[in-house]
Short mmCIF file of C-alpha atoms and ligand atoms in Angstrom, two decimals:
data_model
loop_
_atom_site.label_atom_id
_atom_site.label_comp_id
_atom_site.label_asym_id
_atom_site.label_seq_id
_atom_site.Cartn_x
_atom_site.Cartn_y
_atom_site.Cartn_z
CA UNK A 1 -25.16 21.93 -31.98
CA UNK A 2 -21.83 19.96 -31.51
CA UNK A 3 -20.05 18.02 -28.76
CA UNK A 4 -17.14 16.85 -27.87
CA UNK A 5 -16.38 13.79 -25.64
CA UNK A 6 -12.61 13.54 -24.17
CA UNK A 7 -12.47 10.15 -22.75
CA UNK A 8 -9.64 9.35 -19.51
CA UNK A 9 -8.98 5.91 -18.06
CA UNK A 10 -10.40 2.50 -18.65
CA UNK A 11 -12.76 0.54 -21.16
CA UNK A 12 -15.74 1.42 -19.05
CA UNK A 13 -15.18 5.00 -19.88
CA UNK A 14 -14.59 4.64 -23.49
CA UNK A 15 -18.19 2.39 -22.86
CA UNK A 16 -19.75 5.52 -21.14
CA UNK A 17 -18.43 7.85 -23.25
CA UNK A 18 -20.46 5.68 -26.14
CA UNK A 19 -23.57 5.82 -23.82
CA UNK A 20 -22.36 9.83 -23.66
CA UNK A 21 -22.72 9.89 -27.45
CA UNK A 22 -25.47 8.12 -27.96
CA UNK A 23 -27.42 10.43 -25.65
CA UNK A 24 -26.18 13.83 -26.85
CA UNK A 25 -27.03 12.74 -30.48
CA UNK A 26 -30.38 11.31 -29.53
CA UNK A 27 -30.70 15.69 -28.83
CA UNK A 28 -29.67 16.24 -32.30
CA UNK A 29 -26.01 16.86 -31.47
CA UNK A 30 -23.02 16.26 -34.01
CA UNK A 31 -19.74 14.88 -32.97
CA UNK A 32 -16.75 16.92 -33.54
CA UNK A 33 -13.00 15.98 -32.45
CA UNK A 34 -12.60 20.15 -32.47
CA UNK A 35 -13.23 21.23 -29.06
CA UNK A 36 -12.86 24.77 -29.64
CA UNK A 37 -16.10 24.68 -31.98
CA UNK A 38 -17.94 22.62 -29.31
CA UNK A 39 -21.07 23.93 -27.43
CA UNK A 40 -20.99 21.20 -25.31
CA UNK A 41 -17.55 19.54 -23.91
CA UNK A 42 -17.88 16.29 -21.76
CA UNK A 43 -14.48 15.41 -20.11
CA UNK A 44 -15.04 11.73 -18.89
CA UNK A 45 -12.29 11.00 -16.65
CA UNK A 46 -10.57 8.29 -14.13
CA UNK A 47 -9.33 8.76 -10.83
CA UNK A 48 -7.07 5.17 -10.71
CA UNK A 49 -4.05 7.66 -10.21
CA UNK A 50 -3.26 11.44 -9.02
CA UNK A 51 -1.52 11.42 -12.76
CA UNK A 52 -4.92 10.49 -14.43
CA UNK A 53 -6.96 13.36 -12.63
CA UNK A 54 -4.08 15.93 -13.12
CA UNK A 55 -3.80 15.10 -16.37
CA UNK A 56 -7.63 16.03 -17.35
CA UNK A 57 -7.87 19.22 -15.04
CA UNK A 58 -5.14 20.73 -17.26
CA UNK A 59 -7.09 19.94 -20.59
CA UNK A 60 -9.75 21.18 -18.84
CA UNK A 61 -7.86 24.81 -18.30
CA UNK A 62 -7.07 24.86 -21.96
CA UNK A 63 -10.72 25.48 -22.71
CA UNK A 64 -10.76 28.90 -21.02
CA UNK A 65 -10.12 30.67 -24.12
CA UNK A 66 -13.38 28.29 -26.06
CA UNK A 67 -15.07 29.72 -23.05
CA UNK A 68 -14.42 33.58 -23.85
CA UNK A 69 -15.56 32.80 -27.39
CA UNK A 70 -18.63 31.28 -26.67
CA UNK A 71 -20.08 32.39 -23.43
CA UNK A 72 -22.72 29.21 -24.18
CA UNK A 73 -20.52 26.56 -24.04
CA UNK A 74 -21.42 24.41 -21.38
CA UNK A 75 -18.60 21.82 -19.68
CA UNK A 76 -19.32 18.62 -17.67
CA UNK A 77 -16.87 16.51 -15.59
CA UNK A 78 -17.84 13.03 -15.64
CA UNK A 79 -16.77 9.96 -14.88
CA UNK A 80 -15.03 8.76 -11.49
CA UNK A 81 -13.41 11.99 -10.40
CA UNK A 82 -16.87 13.26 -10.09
CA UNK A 83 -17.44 11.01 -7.54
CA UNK A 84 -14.37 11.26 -5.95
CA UNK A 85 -14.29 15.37 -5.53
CA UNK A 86 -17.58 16.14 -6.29
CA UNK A 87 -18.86 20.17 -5.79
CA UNK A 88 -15.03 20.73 -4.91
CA UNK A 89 -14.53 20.62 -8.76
CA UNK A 90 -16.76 23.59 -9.47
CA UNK A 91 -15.20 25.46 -6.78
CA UNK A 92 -11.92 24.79 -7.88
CA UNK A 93 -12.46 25.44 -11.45
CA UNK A 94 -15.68 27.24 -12.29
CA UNK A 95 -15.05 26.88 -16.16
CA UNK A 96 -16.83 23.47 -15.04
CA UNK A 97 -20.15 24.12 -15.67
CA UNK A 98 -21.92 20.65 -13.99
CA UNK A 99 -20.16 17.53 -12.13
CA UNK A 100 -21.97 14.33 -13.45
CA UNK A 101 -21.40 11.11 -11.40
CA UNK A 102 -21.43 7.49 -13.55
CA UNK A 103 -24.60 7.05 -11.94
CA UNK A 104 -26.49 10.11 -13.40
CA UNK A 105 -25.63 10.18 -17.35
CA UNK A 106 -29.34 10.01 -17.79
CA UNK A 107 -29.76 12.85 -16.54
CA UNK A 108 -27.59 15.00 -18.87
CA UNK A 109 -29.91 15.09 -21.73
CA UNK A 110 -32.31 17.26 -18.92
CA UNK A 111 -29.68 19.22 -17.91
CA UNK A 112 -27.79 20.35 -20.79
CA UNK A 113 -30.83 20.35 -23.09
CA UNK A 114 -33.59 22.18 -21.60
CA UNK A 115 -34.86 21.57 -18.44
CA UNK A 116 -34.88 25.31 -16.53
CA UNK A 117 -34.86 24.06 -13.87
CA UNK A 118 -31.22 22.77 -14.41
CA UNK A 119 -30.20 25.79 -16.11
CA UNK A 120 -31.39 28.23 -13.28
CA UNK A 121 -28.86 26.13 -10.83
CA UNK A 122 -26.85 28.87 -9.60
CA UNK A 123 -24.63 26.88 -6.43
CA UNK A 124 -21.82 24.15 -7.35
CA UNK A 125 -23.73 21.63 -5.14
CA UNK A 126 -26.82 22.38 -7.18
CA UNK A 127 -24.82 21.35 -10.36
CA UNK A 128 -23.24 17.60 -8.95
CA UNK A 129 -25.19 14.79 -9.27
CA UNK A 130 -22.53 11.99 -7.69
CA UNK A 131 -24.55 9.88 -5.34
CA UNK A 132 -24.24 5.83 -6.01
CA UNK A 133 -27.62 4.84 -7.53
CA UNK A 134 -28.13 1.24 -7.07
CA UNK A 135 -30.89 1.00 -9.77
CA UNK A 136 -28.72 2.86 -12.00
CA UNK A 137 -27.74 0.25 -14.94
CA UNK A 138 -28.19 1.75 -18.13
CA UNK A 139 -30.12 -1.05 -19.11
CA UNK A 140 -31.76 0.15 -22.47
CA UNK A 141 -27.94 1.80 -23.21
CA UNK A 142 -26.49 1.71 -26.61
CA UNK A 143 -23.31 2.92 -26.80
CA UNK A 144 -22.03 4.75 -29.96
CA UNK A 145 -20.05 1.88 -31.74
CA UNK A 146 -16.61 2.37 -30.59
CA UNK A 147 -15.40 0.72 -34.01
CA UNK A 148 -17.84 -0.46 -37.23
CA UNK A 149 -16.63 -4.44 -36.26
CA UNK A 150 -15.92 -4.33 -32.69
CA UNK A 151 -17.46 -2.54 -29.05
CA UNK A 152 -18.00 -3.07 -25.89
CA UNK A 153 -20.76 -3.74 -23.91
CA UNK A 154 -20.62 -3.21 -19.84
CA UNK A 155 -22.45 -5.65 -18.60
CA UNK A 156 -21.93 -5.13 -14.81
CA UNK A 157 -20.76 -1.73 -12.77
CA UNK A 158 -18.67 -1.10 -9.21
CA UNK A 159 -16.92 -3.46 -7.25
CA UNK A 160 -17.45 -5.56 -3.77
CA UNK A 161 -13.94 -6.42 -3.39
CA UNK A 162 -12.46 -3.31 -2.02
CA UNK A 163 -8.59 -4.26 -3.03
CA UNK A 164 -6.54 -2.34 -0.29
CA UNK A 165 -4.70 -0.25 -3.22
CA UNK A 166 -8.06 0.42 -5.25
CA UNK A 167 -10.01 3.54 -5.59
CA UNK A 168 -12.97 2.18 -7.63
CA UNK A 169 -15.02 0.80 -5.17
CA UNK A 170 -15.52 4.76 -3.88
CA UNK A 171 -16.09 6.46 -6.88
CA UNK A 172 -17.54 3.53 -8.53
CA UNK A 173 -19.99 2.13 -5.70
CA UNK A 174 -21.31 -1.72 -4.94
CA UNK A 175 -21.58 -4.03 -8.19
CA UNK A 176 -24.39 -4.02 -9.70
CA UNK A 177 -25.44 -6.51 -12.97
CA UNK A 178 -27.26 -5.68 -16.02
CA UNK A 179 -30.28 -7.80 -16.68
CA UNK A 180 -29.53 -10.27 -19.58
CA UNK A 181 -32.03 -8.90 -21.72
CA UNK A 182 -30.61 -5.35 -22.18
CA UNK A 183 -26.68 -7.21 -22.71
CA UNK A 184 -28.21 -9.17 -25.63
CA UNK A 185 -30.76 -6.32 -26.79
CA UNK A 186 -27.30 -4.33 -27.36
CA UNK A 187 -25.73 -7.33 -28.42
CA UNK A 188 -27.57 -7.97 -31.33
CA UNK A 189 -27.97 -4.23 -32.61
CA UNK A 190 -24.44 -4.17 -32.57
CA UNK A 191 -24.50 -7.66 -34.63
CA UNK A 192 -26.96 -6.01 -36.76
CA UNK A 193 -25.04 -3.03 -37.54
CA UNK A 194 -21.81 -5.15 -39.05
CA UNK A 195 -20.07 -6.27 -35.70
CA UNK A 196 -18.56 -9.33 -35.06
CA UNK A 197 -16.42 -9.06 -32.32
CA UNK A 198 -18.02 -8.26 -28.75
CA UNK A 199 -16.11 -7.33 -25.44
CA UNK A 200 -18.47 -7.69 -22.09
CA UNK A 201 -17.39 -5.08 -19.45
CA UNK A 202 -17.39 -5.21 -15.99
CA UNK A 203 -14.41 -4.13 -13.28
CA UNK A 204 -15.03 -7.84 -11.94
CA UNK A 205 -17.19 -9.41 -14.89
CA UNK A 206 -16.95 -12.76 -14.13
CA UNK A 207 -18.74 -12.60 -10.87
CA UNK A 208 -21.70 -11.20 -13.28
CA UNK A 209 -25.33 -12.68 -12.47
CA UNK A 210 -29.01 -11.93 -13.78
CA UNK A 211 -31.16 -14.20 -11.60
CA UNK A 212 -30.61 -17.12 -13.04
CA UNK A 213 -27.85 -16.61 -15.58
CA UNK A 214 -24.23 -16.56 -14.74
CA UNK A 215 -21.52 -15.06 -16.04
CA UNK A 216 -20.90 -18.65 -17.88
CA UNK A 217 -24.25 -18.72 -19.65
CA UNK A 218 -24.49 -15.37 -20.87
CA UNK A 219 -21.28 -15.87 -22.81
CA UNK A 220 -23.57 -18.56 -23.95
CA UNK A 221 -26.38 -16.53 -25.01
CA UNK A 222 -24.15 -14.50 -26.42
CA UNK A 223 -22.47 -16.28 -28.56
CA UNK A 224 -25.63 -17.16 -30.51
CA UNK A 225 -26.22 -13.98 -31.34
CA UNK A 226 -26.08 -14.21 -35.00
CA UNK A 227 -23.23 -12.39 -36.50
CA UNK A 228 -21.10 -12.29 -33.60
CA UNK A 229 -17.93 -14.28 -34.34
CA UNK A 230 -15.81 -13.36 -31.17
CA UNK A 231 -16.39 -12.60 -27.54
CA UNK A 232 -13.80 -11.21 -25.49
CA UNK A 233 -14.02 -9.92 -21.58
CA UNK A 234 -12.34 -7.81 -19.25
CA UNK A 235 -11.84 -7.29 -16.25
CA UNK A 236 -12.54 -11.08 -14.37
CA UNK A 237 -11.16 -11.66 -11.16
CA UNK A 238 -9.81 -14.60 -10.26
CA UNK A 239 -12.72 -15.96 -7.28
CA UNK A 240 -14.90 -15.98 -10.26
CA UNK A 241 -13.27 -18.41 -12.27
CA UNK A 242 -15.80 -21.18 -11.89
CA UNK A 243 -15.62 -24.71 -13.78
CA UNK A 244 -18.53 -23.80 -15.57
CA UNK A 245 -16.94 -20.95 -16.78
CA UNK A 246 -13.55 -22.43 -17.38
CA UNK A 247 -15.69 -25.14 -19.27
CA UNK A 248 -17.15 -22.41 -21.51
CA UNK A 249 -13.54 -20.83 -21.96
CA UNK A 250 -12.21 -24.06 -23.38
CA UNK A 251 -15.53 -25.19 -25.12
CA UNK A 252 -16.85 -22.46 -26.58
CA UNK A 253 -15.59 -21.76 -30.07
CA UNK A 254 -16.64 -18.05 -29.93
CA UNK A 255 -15.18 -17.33 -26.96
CA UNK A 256 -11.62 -16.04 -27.66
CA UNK A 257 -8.52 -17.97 -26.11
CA UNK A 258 -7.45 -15.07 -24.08
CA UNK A 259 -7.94 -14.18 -20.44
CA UNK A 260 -6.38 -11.07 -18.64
CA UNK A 261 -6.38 -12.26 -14.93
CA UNK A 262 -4.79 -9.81 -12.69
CA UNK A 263 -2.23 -11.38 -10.85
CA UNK A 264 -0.78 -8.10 -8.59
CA UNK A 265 1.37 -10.06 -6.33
CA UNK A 266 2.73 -13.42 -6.18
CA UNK A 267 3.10 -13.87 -2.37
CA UNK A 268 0.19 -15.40 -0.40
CA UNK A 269 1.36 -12.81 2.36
CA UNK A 270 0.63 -9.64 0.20
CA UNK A 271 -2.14 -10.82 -1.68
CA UNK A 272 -3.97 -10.68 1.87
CA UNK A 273 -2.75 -7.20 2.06
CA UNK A 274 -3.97 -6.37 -0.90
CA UNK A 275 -7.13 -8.03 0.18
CA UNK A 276 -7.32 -9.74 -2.77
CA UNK A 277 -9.72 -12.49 -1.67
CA UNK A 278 -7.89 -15.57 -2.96
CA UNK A 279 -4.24 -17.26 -2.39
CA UNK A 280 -1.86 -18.14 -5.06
CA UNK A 281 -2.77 -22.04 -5.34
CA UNK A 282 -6.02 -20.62 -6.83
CA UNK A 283 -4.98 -18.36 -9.33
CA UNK A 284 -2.59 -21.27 -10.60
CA UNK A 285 -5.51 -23.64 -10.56
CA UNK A 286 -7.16 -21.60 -13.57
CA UNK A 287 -3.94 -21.36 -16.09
CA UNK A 288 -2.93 -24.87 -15.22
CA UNK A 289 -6.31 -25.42 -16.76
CA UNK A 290 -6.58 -22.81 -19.44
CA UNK A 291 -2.62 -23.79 -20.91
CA UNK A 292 -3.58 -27.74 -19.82
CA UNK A 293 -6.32 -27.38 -22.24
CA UNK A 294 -4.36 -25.04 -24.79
CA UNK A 295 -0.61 -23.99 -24.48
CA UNK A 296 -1.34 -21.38 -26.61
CA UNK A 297 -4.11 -20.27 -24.63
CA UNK A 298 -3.76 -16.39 -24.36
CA UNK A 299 -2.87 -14.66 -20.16
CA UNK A 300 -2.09 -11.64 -19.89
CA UNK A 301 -2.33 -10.04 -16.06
CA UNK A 302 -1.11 -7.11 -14.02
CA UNK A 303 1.52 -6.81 -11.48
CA UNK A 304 2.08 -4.42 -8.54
CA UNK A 305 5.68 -3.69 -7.54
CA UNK A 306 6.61 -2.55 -4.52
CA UNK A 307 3.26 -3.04 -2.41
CA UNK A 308 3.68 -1.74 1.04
CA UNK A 309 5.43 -4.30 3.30
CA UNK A 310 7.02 -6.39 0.02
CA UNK A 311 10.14 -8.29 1.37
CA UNK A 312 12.42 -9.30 -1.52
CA UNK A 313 11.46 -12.98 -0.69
CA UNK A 314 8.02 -11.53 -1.51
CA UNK A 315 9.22 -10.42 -4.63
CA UNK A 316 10.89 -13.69 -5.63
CA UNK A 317 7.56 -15.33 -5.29
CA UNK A 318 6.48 -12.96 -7.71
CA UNK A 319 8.92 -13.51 -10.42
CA UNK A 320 8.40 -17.56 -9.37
CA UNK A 321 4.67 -17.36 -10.47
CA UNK A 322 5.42 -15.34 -13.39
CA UNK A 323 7.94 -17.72 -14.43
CA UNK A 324 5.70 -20.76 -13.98
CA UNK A 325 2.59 -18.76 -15.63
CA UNK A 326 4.38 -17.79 -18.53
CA UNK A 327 1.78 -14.44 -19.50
CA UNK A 328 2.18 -13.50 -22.75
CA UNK A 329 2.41 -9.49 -22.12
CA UNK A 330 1.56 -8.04 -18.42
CA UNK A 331 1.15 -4.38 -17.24
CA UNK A 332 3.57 -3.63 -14.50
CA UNK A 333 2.98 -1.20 -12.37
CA UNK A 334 5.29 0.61 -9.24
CA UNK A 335 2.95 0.86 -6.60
CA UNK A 336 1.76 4.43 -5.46
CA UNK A 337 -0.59 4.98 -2.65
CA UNK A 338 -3.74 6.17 -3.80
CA UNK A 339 -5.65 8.76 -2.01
CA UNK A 340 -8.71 7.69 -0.05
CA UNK A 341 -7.39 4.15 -0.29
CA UNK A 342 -6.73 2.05 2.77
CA UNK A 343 -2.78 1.04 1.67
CA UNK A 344 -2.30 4.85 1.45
CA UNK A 345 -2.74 5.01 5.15
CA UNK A 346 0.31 2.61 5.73
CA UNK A 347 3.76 4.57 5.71
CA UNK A 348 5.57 3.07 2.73
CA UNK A 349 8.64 0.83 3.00
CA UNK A 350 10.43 0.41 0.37
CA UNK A 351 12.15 3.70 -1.33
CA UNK A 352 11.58 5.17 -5.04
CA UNK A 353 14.85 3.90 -6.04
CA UNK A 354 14.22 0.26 -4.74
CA UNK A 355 10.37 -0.24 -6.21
CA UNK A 356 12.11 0.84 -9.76
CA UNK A 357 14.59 -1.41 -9.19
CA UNK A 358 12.40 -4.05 -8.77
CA UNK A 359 10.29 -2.85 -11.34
CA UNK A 360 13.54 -3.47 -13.81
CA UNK A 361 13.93 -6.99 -12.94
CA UNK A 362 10.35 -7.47 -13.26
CA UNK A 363 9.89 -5.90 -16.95
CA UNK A 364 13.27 -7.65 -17.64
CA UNK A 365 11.82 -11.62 -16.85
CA UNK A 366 8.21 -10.73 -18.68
CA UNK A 367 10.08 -9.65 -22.03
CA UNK A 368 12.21 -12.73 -22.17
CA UNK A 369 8.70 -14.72 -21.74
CA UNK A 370 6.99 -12.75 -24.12
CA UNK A 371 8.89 -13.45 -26.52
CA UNK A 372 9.63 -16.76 -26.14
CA UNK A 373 5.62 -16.66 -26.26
CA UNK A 374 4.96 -15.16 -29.21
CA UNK A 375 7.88 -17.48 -31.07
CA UNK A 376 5.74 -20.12 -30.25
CA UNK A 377 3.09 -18.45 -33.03
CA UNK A 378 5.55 -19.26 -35.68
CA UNK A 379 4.53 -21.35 -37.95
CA UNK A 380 1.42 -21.35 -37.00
CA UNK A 381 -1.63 -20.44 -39.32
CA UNK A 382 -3.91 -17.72 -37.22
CA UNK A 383 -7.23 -16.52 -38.32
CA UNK A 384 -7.47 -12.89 -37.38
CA UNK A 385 -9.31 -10.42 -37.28
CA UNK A 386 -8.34 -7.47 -39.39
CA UNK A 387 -7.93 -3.57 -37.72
CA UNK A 388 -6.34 -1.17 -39.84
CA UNK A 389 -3.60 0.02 -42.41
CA UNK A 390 -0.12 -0.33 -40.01
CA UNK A 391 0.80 3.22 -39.51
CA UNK A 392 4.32 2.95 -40.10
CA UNK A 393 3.55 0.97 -43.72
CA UNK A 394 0.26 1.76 -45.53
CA UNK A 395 0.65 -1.33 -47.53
CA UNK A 396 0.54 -3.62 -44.47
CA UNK A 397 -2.17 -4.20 -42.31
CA UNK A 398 -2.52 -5.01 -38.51
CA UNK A 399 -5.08 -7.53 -37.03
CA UNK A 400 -5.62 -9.72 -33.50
CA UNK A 401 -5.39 -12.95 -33.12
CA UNK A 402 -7.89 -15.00 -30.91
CA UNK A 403 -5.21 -15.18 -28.31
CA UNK A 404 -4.88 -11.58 -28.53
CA UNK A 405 -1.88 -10.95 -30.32
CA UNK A 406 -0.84 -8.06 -33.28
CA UNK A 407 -0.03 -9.52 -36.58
CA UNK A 408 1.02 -7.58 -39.17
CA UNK A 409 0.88 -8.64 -42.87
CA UNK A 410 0.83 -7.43 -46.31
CA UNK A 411 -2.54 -8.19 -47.73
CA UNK A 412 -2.58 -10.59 -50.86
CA UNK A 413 -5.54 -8.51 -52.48
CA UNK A 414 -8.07 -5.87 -51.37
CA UNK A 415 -8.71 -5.94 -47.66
CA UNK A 416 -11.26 -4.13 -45.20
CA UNK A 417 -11.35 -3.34 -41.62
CA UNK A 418 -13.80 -6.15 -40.07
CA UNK A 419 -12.38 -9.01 -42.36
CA UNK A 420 -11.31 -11.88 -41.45
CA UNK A 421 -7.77 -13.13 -42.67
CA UNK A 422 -6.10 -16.82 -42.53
CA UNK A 423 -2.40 -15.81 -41.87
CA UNK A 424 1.10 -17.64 -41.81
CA UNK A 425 3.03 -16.87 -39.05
CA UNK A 426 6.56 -16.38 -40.34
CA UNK A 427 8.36 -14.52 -37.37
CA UNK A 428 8.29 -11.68 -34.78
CA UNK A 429 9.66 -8.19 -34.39
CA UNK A 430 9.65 -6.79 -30.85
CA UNK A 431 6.15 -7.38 -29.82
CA UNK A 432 4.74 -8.30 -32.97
CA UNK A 433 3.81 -11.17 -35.08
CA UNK A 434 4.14 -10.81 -38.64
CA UNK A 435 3.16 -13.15 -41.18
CA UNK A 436 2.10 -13.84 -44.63
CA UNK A 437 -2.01 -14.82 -45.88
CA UNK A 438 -1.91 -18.31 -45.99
CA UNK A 439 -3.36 -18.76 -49.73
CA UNK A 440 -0.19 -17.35 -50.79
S1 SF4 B 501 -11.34 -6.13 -7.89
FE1 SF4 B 501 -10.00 -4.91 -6.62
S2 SF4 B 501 -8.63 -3.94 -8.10
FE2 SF4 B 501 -10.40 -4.65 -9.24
S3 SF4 B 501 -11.81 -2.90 -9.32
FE3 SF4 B 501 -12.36 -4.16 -7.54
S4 SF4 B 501 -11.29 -3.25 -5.81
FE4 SF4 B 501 -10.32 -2.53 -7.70
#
């Protein structure tokens, strides 16, 4: 039997859609990127925007015809648009053969595999599982690897800070923390199978805690996993940056250079609309001490233009912080009201044309500063970690620094995905560093 996973959205999707895998070939299923020769499709998607959920009903459509072929195939919508439409789904589009909340993956196995009583379900509600399950951690997970030298592993689900703009508190539910044991069970079998890189998953990961053991002292634990040689995170907010962990950031060899703390806005006024939970002189408090420590320590964030109620003095504050910051790359984003969000209940104030606008100057500033960033890794001898052949030029390959930055070099001898590589950094193109192998 083969499956096929299309994966929408974040990291915590591409996790689940490992956890997806994992399950489906636990059944005796085989992969296949074909869709059309599929008897099982699982569409795991994201609700962050209308664009994301439009985006996988139409794929969705284009299995009709896979559907005329083989009357068998079975389809499952996962992921948070489950949760956000629920039985509606089925009713909408009755190629969908089951609606599986994040909360119920456990469940598919059962459903898809055998269980009559799941196959008898006749009504859409019958076939949605979406409620929030509390208990519901996946705790003795292992997700496929997503590559043979690097994965994730989500480490804590949901979110308590309901952001005014933000949709994954409803379709993802209250956080909720994986017990350490299961993080460094999966932690290990990855390390076991050939990786060395790890990134821990959570929407706020930082405020992770296992009775005793905070967010701080898992990295820790982690990092004496044998084999692992680099831990990465994503997504911390910035309440959760305690000195502890700052003082595992900076002391921790293992633990890469690079933080990606979202920013949004950089007025006190609309971080409170936002309900983002902390002011600016906090936020500046953590990369005064990351860049004190290391001016090449890695920040990337993301920005919201256009927030409902942004003055232009607002604004200035904005471009002021990301001045001062200096990120090295930031995701800018025009704000759009999100269904089922409180901001989308406020009438907007600020037209198309004047968010883009805004928008302009915004992406304008950060490229100066990125790279005026990345010239700073010239000269510079990086050791990275190596991806891939470049896909423009076969005889280059790409890798990441610690602070989280492309390189692109052409390989003195043979070289492998998963390597490591001491590199020269001679100059940059665009985005990109390039550089030489040191030896040479
Ligand atoms: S912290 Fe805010 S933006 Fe991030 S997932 Fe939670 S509610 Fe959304």
């Amino acid at each position: 039997m083969l499956y096929h996973i299309a994966t929408y959205g974040c990291q915590m999707n591409e996790y689940d859609s490992g956890v997806l895998a994992t399950m489906m070939e636990s059944e005796g299923c085989v992969a296949t990127d074909d869709p059309s020769a599929a008897d099982f499709i699982l569409v795991n998607t994201c609700s962050v925007r209308q664009k994301a959920e439009d985006t996988a009903l139409a794929r969705i459509s284009k299995f009709k015809p896979f559907k005329r072929a083989n009357p068998n195939l079975k389809i499952v919508l996962a992921g948070c648009m489950a949760k956000n439409h629920g039985e509606s789904l089925i009713q909408k589009m009755p190629l969908i053969d089951y609606v599986i909340g994040p909360d119920h993956y456990r469940k598919i196995p059962d459903i898809l595999f055998g269980n009559p009583v799941h196959a008898s379900r006749k009504n859409s509600a019958a076939r949605t599982m979406v409620e929030f399950d509390s208990l519901e951690m996946y705790k003795d997970a292992s997700a496929k690897l997503a590559s043979p030298f690097s994965t994730y592993v989500a480490i804590q689900r949901g979110c308590n800070k309901h952001c005014s703009y933000c949709i994954v508190p409803h379709v993802r539910g209250p956080e909720k923390y994986r017990e350490e044991a299961g993080v460094l069970r999966e932690v290990r079998e990855a390390a076991e199978r050939g990786v060395r890189e790890i990134t821990l998953l959570g929407q706020t990961v930082n405020a992770y805690r296992s009775g005793d053991t905070s967010f701080a002292k898992l990295l820790e634990q982690v990092s004496l996993v044998p084999g692992i040689e680099r831990i990465r995170f994503t997504s911390p907010h910035p309440r959760h940056y305690t000195p502890e962990l700052i003082d595992v950031l900076l002391g921790n060899p293992k633990v890469c250079a690079h933080a990606h703390i979202p920013l949004q806005s950089g007025s006190n006024v609309m971080l409170k609309k936002m309900r983002r939970q902390h002011q600016i002189d906090d936020f500046l408090r953590i990369t005064e001490k990351l860049r004190g420590a290391n001016p090449l320590y890695g920040l990337t964030t993301d920005i919201i233009c256009g927030f409902v109620g942004e003055t232009e003095s607002d604004f200035e504050q904005t471009l002021e912080v990301v001045r001062e910051v200096q990120f090295d790359s930031a995701f800018m984003f025009i704000y759009s009201p999100r269904e089922g969000t409180e901001s989308a209940r406020e009438p907007e104030t600020l037209s198309e044309e004047e968010k883009k606008e805004r928008h302009r100057r915004l992406v304008d500033l950060q490229n100066e500063i990125t790279l005026a960033r990345n010239r700073m890794m010239i000269g510079n001898t990086e050791c990275i970690l190596v991806e891939r052949p470049s896909t423009r030029n076969p005889e280059e390959w790409v890798g990441k620094t610690g602070n989280f930055k492309k390189v692109i070099f052409r390989p003195a001898g043979s070289v492998s995905p998963g390597a490591w590589a001491n590199i020269h950094i001679d100059d940059i193109r665009g985005w990109t560093l390039r550089g030489t192998p040191a030896e040479e």
